[in-house]
Amino acid sequence: GLSLGPDERLMGASETNQFGHYEHTGFLEINEGLLKQLGGSWDCPPTLQSGWEQDPCLDDLARKASGLRKDFAACNHWGWKDPRTTLLLPFWRRIVPNLRYVICIRNPLEVASSLAQRDGQSISAASHLWRRYTCQAIRDTEGYSRILTFYEDYFCRPTQEVSRLSEFCGLRNATSVSQIEASIDGELRHQVGGAAELLNERRISGRCQRSIKDKV
């Protein structure tokens, strides 16, 4: 029930995501442009000082970002998905007022294993990226309307989790829960790891292993 933009603007399927990424290419391009302008990238996030989002050097990107809203002119409820957004939330609050934040937290070992397989990163480096993204998302949404949700819950208790998320987003007339459940395919979950595997993984630092408990 939440519009993610026109189909032709969404990233298509790939070898690792055979049904598509559900990421609007416009938001992705803006985020990549921001990270580059700020001296970093998605896998090497820049260190940002307070008030960075007001820098005049970002004005052109801000205008382009504002233009993306035309894709949702006819939508009452809309949003976007791109992990890079979690590094750049102060900027997006300038562009889109009254945002609600959905933070989906996944076992860092699963995330690190996925990045290692896809991008050839080490488990240690990938887990530090997980921590940076997760901590920044939680920190930068403090005091705003947000919901924390856990990736594995959509496989273990989909009805409760989908209903909780729909209510938070104000989607009371959304697609039926049964239809949403039918789209959740455990066969597409390529990396699976439990708490025991995480705690026993020596390549992941203790700080990363404790982050879920400490931050949530």
PDB file of C-alpha atoms in Angstrom:
ATOM      1  CA  GLY A   1       0.000   0.000   0.000  1.00  0.00           C
ATOM      2  CA  LEU A   2       3.026   2.310   0.006  1.00  0.00           C
ATOM      3  CA  SER A   3       4.056   3.733  -3.372  1.00  0.00           C
ATOM      4  CA  LEU A   4       7.763   3.445  -4.165  1.00  0.00           C
ATOM      5  CA  GLY A   5       7.491   5.280  -7.469  1.00  0.00           C
ATOM      6  CA  PRO A   6       6.805   4.406 -11.111  1.00  0.00           C
ATOM      7  CA  ASP A   7       7.935   0.937 -12.171  1.00  0.00           C
ATOM      8  CA  GLU A   8      10.291   2.347 -14.778  1.00  0.00           C
ATOM      9  CA  ARG A   9      12.107   4.289 -12.044  1.00  0.00           C
ATOM     10  CA  LEU A  10      12.771   1.248  -9.846  1.00  0.00           C
ATOM     11  CA  MET A  11      15.989  -0.754 -10.028  1.00  0.00           C
ATOM     12  CA  GLY A  12      15.470  -3.960 -11.944  1.00  0.00           C
ATOM     13  CA  ALA A  13      16.337  -7.530 -11.125  1.00  0.00           C
ATOM     14  CA  SER A  14      19.881  -8.815 -10.789  1.00  0.00           C
ATOM     15  CA  GLU A  15      21.636 -12.078 -10.094  1.00  0.00           C
ATOM     16  CA  THR A  16      21.322 -11.532  -6.346  1.00  0.00           C
ATOM     17  CA  ASN A  17      17.838  -9.917  -6.382  1.00  0.00           C
ATOM     18  CA  GLN A  18      15.841 -11.762  -8.982  1.00  0.00           C
ATOM     19  CA  PHE A  19      12.603  -9.843  -8.358  1.00  0.00           C
ATOM     20  CA  GLY A  20      14.184  -6.404  -8.237  1.00  0.00           C
ATOM     21  CA  HIS A  21      15.506  -4.103  -5.526  1.00  0.00           C
ATOM     22  CA  TYR A  22      12.463  -1.818  -5.038  1.00  0.00           C
ATOM     23  CA  GLU A  23      14.851   1.148  -4.979  1.00  0.00           C
ATOM     24  CA  HIS A  24      13.976   4.347  -6.832  1.00  0.00           C
ATOM     25  CA  THR A  25      16.929   5.195  -9.083  1.00  0.00           C
ATOM     26  CA  GLY A  26      16.433   8.911  -8.528  1.00  0.00           C
ATOM     27  CA  PHE A  27      16.964   8.651  -4.773  1.00  0.00           C
ATOM     28  CA  LEU A  28      19.899   6.326  -5.311  1.00  0.00           C
ATOM     29  CA  GLU A  29      21.572   8.797  -7.688  1.00  0.00           C
ATOM     30  CA  ILE A  30      21.050  11.721  -5.296  1.00  0.00           C
ATOM     31  CA  ASN A  31      22.479   9.735  -2.378  1.00  0.00           C
ATOM     32  CA  GLU A  32      25.514   8.665  -4.355  1.00  0.00           C
ATOM     33  CA  GLY A  33      26.020  12.267  -5.450  1.00  0.00           C
ATOM     34  CA  LEU A  34      25.797  13.481  -1.867  1.00  0.00           C
ATOM     35  CA  LEU A  35      28.298  10.942  -0.586  1.00  0.00           C
ATOM     36  CA  LYS A  36      30.730  11.800  -3.368  1.00  0.00           C
ATOM     37  CA  GLN A  37      30.356  15.540  -2.765  1.00  0.00           C
ATOM     38  CA  LEU A  38      30.987  14.952   0.946  1.00  0.00           C
ATOM     39  CA  GLY A  39      34.156  12.980   0.240  1.00  0.00           C
ATOM     40  CA  GLY A  40      32.986   9.408   0.674  1.00  0.00           C
ATOM     41  CA  SER A  41      30.969   6.547  -0.767  1.00  0.00           C
ATOM     42  CA  TRP A  42      28.522   3.904   0.415  1.00  0.00           C
ATOM     43  CA  ASP A  43      31.354   1.577   1.492  1.00  0.00           C
ATOM     44  CA  CYS A  44      33.558   4.367   2.871  1.00  0.00           C
ATOM     45  CA  PRO A  45      31.129   6.779   4.556  1.00  0.00           C
ATOM     46  CA  PRO A  46      32.394  10.322   5.128  1.00  0.00           C
ATOM     47  CA  THR A  47      32.748  11.824   8.584  1.00  0.00           C
ATOM     48  CA  LEU A  48      30.146  14.582   8.811  1.00  0.00           C
ATOM     49  CA  GLN A  49      30.105  17.626  11.068  1.00  0.00           C
ATOM     50  CA  SER A  50      26.952  19.053  12.621  1.00  0.00           C
ATOM     51  CA  GLY A  51      25.020  21.188  10.113  1.00  0.00           C
ATOM     52  CA  TRP A  52      26.645  19.610   7.051  1.00  0.00           C
ATOM     53  CA  GLU A  53      23.284  19.440   5.284  1.00  0.00           C
ATOM     54  CA  GLN A  54      23.154  23.261   5.040  1.00  0.00           C
ATOM     55  CA  ASP A  55      26.357  23.506   2.980  1.00  0.00           C
ATOM     56  CA  PRO A  56      25.661  25.591  -0.178  1.00  0.00           C
ATOM     57  CA  CYS A  57      27.672  23.092  -2.230  1.00  0.00           C
ATOM     58  CA  LEU A  58      24.710  20.731  -1.852  1.00  0.00           C
ATOM     59  CA  ASP A  59      22.124  23.169  -3.234  1.00  0.00           C
ATOM     60  CA  ASP A  60      22.058  21.662  -6.737  1.00  0.00           C
ATOM     61  CA  LEU A  61      21.480  18.188  -5.315  1.00  0.00           C
ATOM     62  CA  ALA A  62      18.792  19.601  -3.028  1.00  0.00           C
ATOM     63  CA  ARG A  63      16.928  21.014  -6.035  1.00  0.00           C
ATOM     64  CA  LYS A  64      17.174  17.684  -7.856  1.00  0.00           C
ATOM     65  CA  ALA A  65      15.980  15.882  -4.745  1.00  0.00           C
ATOM     66  CA  SER A  66      12.957  18.178  -4.456  1.00  0.00           C
ATOM     67  CA  GLY A  67      12.112  17.373  -8.067  1.00  0.00           C
ATOM     68  CA  LEU A  68      11.746  13.681  -7.226  1.00  0.00           C
ATOM     69  CA  ARG A  69       8.526  14.433  -5.383  1.00  0.00           C
ATOM     70  CA  LYS A  70       6.689  14.853  -8.685  1.00  0.00           C
ATOM     71  CA  ASP A  71       6.808  11.054  -9.061  1.00  0.00           C
ATOM     72  CA  PHE A  72       4.478  10.861  -6.060  1.00  0.00           C
ATOM     73  CA  ALA A  73       2.157  13.784  -6.759  1.00  0.00           C
ATOM     74  CA  ALA A  74      -0.890  11.519  -6.922  1.00  0.00           C
ATOM     75  CA  CYS A  75       0.061   9.379  -3.897  1.00  0.00           C
ATOM     76  CA  ASN A  76      -1.242   9.794  -0.369  1.00  0.00           C
ATOM     77  CA  HIS A  77       1.354   7.417   1.056  1.00  0.00           C
ATOM     78  CA  TRP A  78       4.771   7.012  -0.455  1.00  0.00           C
ATOM     79  CA  GLY A  79       8.353   6.325   0.493  1.00  0.00           C
ATOM     80  CA  TRP A  80      11.690   5.077  -0.700  1.00  0.00           C
ATOM     81  CA  LYS A  81      14.217   2.404   0.184  1.00  0.00           C
ATOM     82  CA  ASP A  82      17.958   2.918  -0.149  1.00  0.00           C
ATOM     83  CA  PRO A  83      20.449   2.011   2.601  1.00  0.00           C
ATOM     84  CA  ARG A  84      22.527   5.124   1.785  1.00  0.00           C
ATOM     85  CA  THR A  85      19.664   7.244   3.100  1.00  0.00           C
ATOM     86  CA  THR A  86      20.549   6.221   6.664  1.00  0.00           C
ATOM     87  CA  LEU A  87      23.825   8.148   6.327  1.00  0.00           C
ATOM     88  CA  LEU A  88      22.110  11.273   4.998  1.00  0.00           C
ATOM     89  CA  LEU A  89      18.916  11.771   7.010  1.00  0.00           C
ATOM     90  CA  PRO A  90      19.456  15.465   7.945  1.00  0.00           C
ATOM     91  CA  PHE A  91      19.562  16.315   4.223  1.00  0.00           C
ATOM     92  CA  TRP A  92      16.343  14.452   3.450  1.00  0.00           C
ATOM     93  CA  ARG A  93      14.506  16.121   6.322  1.00  0.00           C
ATOM     94  CA  ARG A  94      15.125  19.407   4.460  1.00  0.00           C
ATOM     95  CA  ILE A  95      13.455  17.997   1.362  1.00  0.00           C
ATOM     96  CA  VAL A  96      10.555  15.938   2.712  1.00  0.00           C
ATOM     97  CA  PRO A  97       8.727  17.223   5.800  1.00  0.00           C
ATOM     98  CA  ASN A  98       7.078  14.994   8.409  1.00  0.00           C
ATOM     99  CA  LEU A  99       9.017  11.870   7.543  1.00  0.00           C
ATOM    100  CA  ARG A 100       8.379   8.593   9.295  1.00  0.00           C
ATOM    101  CA  TYR A 101      11.305   6.223   9.617  1.00  0.00           C
ATOM    102  CA  VAL A 102      11.250   2.448   9.288  1.00  0.00           C
ATOM    103  CA  ILE A 103      14.535   0.960  10.508  1.00  0.00           C
ATOM    104  CA  CYS A 104      14.891  -2.695   9.606  1.00  0.00           C
ATOM    105  CA  ILE A 105      17.669  -4.350  11.593  1.00  0.00           C
ATOM    106  CA  ARG A 106      19.275  -7.558  10.399  1.00  0.00           C
ATOM    107  CA  ASN A 107      21.811  -9.858  12.031  1.00  0.00           C
ATOM    108  CA  PRO A 108      25.220  -8.275  11.227  1.00  0.00           C
ATOM    109  CA  LEU A 109      26.685 -11.652  10.342  1.00  0.00           C
ATOM    110  CA  GLU A 110      24.036 -12.116   7.631  1.00  0.00           C
ATOM    111  CA  VAL A 111      24.676  -8.629   6.261  1.00  0.00           C
ATOM    112  CA  ALA A 112      28.446  -9.073   6.341  1.00  0.00           C
ATOM    113  CA  SER A 113      28.209 -12.458   4.627  1.00  0.00           C
ATOM    114  CA  SER A 114      26.014 -10.962   1.913  1.00  0.00           C
ATOM    115  CA  LEU A 115      28.459  -8.097   1.269  1.00  0.00           C
ATOM    116  CA  ALA A 116      31.371 -10.522   1.278  1.00  0.00           C
ATOM    117  CA  GLN A 117      29.680 -12.662  -1.357  1.00  0.00           C
ATOM    118  CA  ARG A 118      28.474  -9.773  -3.517  1.00  0.00           C
ATOM    119  CA  ASP A 119      31.346  -7.286  -3.217  1.00  0.00           C
ATOM    120  CA  GLY A 120      34.273  -9.346  -1.977  1.00  0.00           C
ATOM    121  CA  GLN A 121      34.526  -7.438   1.298  1.00  0.00           C
ATOM    122  CA  SER A 122      36.038  -9.048   4.373  1.00  0.00           C
ATOM    123  CA  ILE A 123      33.604 -10.095   7.099  1.00  0.00           C
ATOM    124  CA  SER A 124      35.321  -7.707   9.505  1.00  0.00           C
ATOM    125  CA  ALA A 125      35.066  -4.665   7.198  1.00  0.00           C
ATOM    126  CA  ALA A 126      31.468  -5.458   6.228  1.00  0.00           C
ATOM    127  CA  SER A 127      30.388  -5.822   9.856  1.00  0.00           C
ATOM    128  CA  HIS A 128      31.862  -2.411  10.681  1.00  0.00           C
ATOM    129  CA  LEU A 129      29.805  -0.953   7.832  1.00  0.00           C
ATOM    130  CA  TRP A 130      26.703  -2.595   9.311  1.00  0.00           C
ATOM    131  CA  ARG A 131      27.441  -0.957  12.648  1.00  0.00           C
ATOM    132  CA  ARG A 132      28.042   2.469  11.087  1.00  0.00           C
ATOM    133  CA  TYR A 133      24.783   2.394   9.138  1.00  0.00           C
ATOM    134  CA  THR A 134      22.708   0.985  11.994  1.00  0.00           C
ATOM    135  CA  CYS A 135      24.031   3.308  14.680  1.00  0.00           C
ATOM    136  CA  GLN A 136      23.687   6.371  12.467  1.00  0.00           C
ATOM    137  CA  ALA A 137      20.112   5.487  11.516  1.00  0.00           C
ATOM    138  CA  ILE A 138      19.136   5.077  15.165  1.00  0.00           C
ATOM    139  CA  ARG A 139      20.978   8.196  16.300  1.00  0.00           C
ATOM    140  CA  ASP A 140      19.642  10.475  13.549  1.00  0.00           C
ATOM    141  CA  THR A 141      16.009   9.441  14.048  1.00  0.00           C
ATOM    142  CA  GLU A 142      16.049  10.009  17.808  1.00  0.00           C
ATOM    143  CA  GLY A 143      12.996  12.083  18.734  1.00  0.00           C
ATOM    144  CA  TYR A 144      11.275  11.539  15.367  1.00  0.00           C
ATOM    145  CA  SER A 145       8.445   9.209  14.381  1.00  0.00           C
ATOM    146  CA  ARG A 146      10.108   5.840  13.846  1.00  0.00           C
ATOM    147  CA  ILE A 147       9.659   2.115  14.186  1.00  0.00           C
ATOM    148  CA  LEU A 148      12.323  -0.547  14.662  1.00  0.00           C
ATOM    149  CA  THR A 149      11.645  -3.828  12.958  1.00  0.00           C
ATOM    150  CA  PHE A 150      13.724  -6.989  12.686  1.00  0.00           C
ATOM    151  CA  TYR A 151      14.363  -8.696   9.374  1.00  0.00           C
ATOM    152  CA  GLU A 152      13.940 -12.227  10.677  1.00  0.00           C
ATOM    153  CA  ASP A 153      10.507 -11.447  12.156  1.00  0.00           C
ATOM    154  CA  TYR A 154       9.046 -11.240   8.633  1.00  0.00           C
ATOM    155  CA  PHE A 155       9.873 -14.930   8.261  1.00  0.00           C
ATOM    156  CA  CYS A 156       9.079 -16.034  11.831  1.00  0.00           C
ATOM    157  CA  ARG A 157       5.884 -14.036  12.501  1.00  0.00           C
ATOM    158  CA  PRO A 158       4.893 -12.222   9.317  1.00  0.00           C
ATOM    159  CA  THR A 159       1.258 -11.492  10.247  1.00  0.00           C
ATOM    160  CA  GLN A 160       2.125  -9.615  13.420  1.00  0.00           C
ATOM    161  CA  GLU A 161       5.054  -7.753  11.889  1.00  0.00           C
ATOM    162  CA  VAL A 162       3.262  -6.707   8.702  1.00  0.00           C
ATOM    163  CA  SER A 163       0.249  -5.533  10.719  1.00  0.00           C
ATOM    164  CA  ARG A 164       2.455  -3.542  13.088  1.00  0.00           C
ATOM    165  CA  LEU A 165       4.277  -1.882  10.208  1.00  0.00           C
ATOM    166  CA  SER A 166       1.080  -1.111   8.280  1.00  0.00           C
ATOM    167  CA  GLU A 167      -0.431   0.554  11.325  1.00  0.00           C
ATOM    168  CA  PHE A 168       2.685   2.682  11.885  1.00  0.00           C
ATOM    169  CA  CYS A 169       2.648   3.828   8.254  1.00  0.00           C
ATOM    170  CA  GLY A 170      -1.069   4.618   8.375  1.00  0.00           C
ATOM    171  CA  LEU A 171      -1.889   2.019   5.714  1.00  0.00           C
ATOM    172  CA  ARG A 172      -5.133   0.756   7.128  1.00  0.00           C
ATOM    173  CA  ASN A 173      -6.487   0.119   3.632  1.00  0.00           C
ATOM    174  CA  ALA A 174      -3.324  -1.556   2.408  1.00  0.00           C
ATOM    175  CA  THR A 175      -3.069  -4.799   0.497  1.00  0.00           C
ATOM    176  CA  SER A 176      -4.335  -7.669   2.630  1.00  0.00           C
ATOM    177  CA  VAL A 177      -1.864  -9.200   5.039  1.00  0.00           C
ATOM    178  CA  SER A 178      -2.337 -12.605   3.420  1.00  0.00           C
ATOM    179  CA  GLN A 179      -1.203 -11.239   0.053  1.00  0.00           C
ATOM    180  CA  ILE A 180       1.834  -9.638   1.638  1.00  0.00           C
ATOM    181  CA  GLU A 181       2.692 -12.850   3.475  1.00  0.00           C
ATOM    182  CA  ALA A 182       2.508 -14.747   0.187  1.00  0.00           C
ATOM    183  CA  SER A 183       5.246 -12.507  -1.218  1.00  0.00           C
ATOM    184  CA  ILE A 184       7.683 -13.392   1.589  1.00  0.00           C
ATOM    185  CA  ASP A 185       9.798 -16.235   0.210  1.00  0.00           C
ATOM    186  CA  GLY A 186      12.287 -17.826   2.580  1.00  0.00           C
ATOM    187  CA  GLU A 187      14.117 -19.342  -0.395  1.00  0.00           C
ATOM    188  CA  LEU A 188      15.311 -15.845  -1.310  1.00  0.00           C
ATOM    189  CA  ARG A 189      16.985 -15.404   2.074  1.00  0.00           C
ATOM    190  CA  HIS A 190      20.466 -16.392   1.000  1.00  0.00           C
ATOM    191  CA  GLN A 191      22.258 -15.696   4.298  1.00  0.00           C
ATOM    192  CA  VAL A 192      20.928 -17.089   7.574  1.00  0.00           C
ATOM    193  CA  GLY A 193      22.640 -16.789  10.944  1.00  0.00           C
ATOM    194  CA  GLY A 194      21.471 -16.969  14.519  1.00  0.00           C
ATOM    195  CA  ALA A 195      22.695 -15.421  17.750  1.00  0.00           C
ATOM    196  CA  ALA A 196      25.063 -18.317  18.464  1.00  0.00           C
ATOM    197  CA  GLU A 197      26.746 -18.004  15.062  1.00  0.00           C
ATOM    198  CA  LEU A 198      27.088 -14.256  15.540  1.00  0.00           C
ATOM    199  CA  LEU A 199      28.667 -14.530  18.986  1.00  0.00           C
ATOM    200  CA  ASN A 200      31.068 -17.230  17.835  1.00  0.00           C
ATOM    201  CA  GLU A 201      32.202 -15.355  14.727  1.00  0.00           C
ATOM    202  CA  ARG A 202      35.696 -14.128  15.569  1.00  0.00           C
ATOM    203  CA  ARG A 203      35.900 -11.912  12.477  1.00  0.00           C
ATOM    204  CA  ILE A 204      33.136  -9.678  13.882  1.00  0.00           C
ATOM    205  CA  SER A 205      34.198  -7.383  16.710  1.00  0.00           C
ATOM    206  CA  GLY A 206      32.578  -7.497  20.111  1.00  0.00           C
ATOM    207  CA  ARG A 207      31.255  -3.965  19.536  1.00  0.00           C
ATOM    208  CA  CYS A 208      29.292  -5.165  16.519  1.00  0.00           C
ATOM    209  CA  GLN A 209      28.067  -8.239  18.369  1.00  0.00           C
ATOM    210  CA  ARG A 210      26.727  -6.081  21.186  1.00  0.00           C
ATOM    211  CA  SER A 211      25.229  -3.358  19.017  1.00  0.00           C
ATOM    212  CA  ILE A 212      21.736  -4.814  18.660  1.00  0.00           C
ATOM    213  CA  LYS A 213      21.371  -5.231  22.412  1.00  0.00           C
ATOM    214  CA  ASP A 214      22.955  -1.871  23.244  1.00  0.00           C
ATOM    215  CA  LYS A 215      21.217   0.304  20.650  1.00  0.00           C
ATOM    216  CA  VAL A 216      17.703  -1.095  20.424  1.00  0.00           C
TER     217      VAL A 216
END
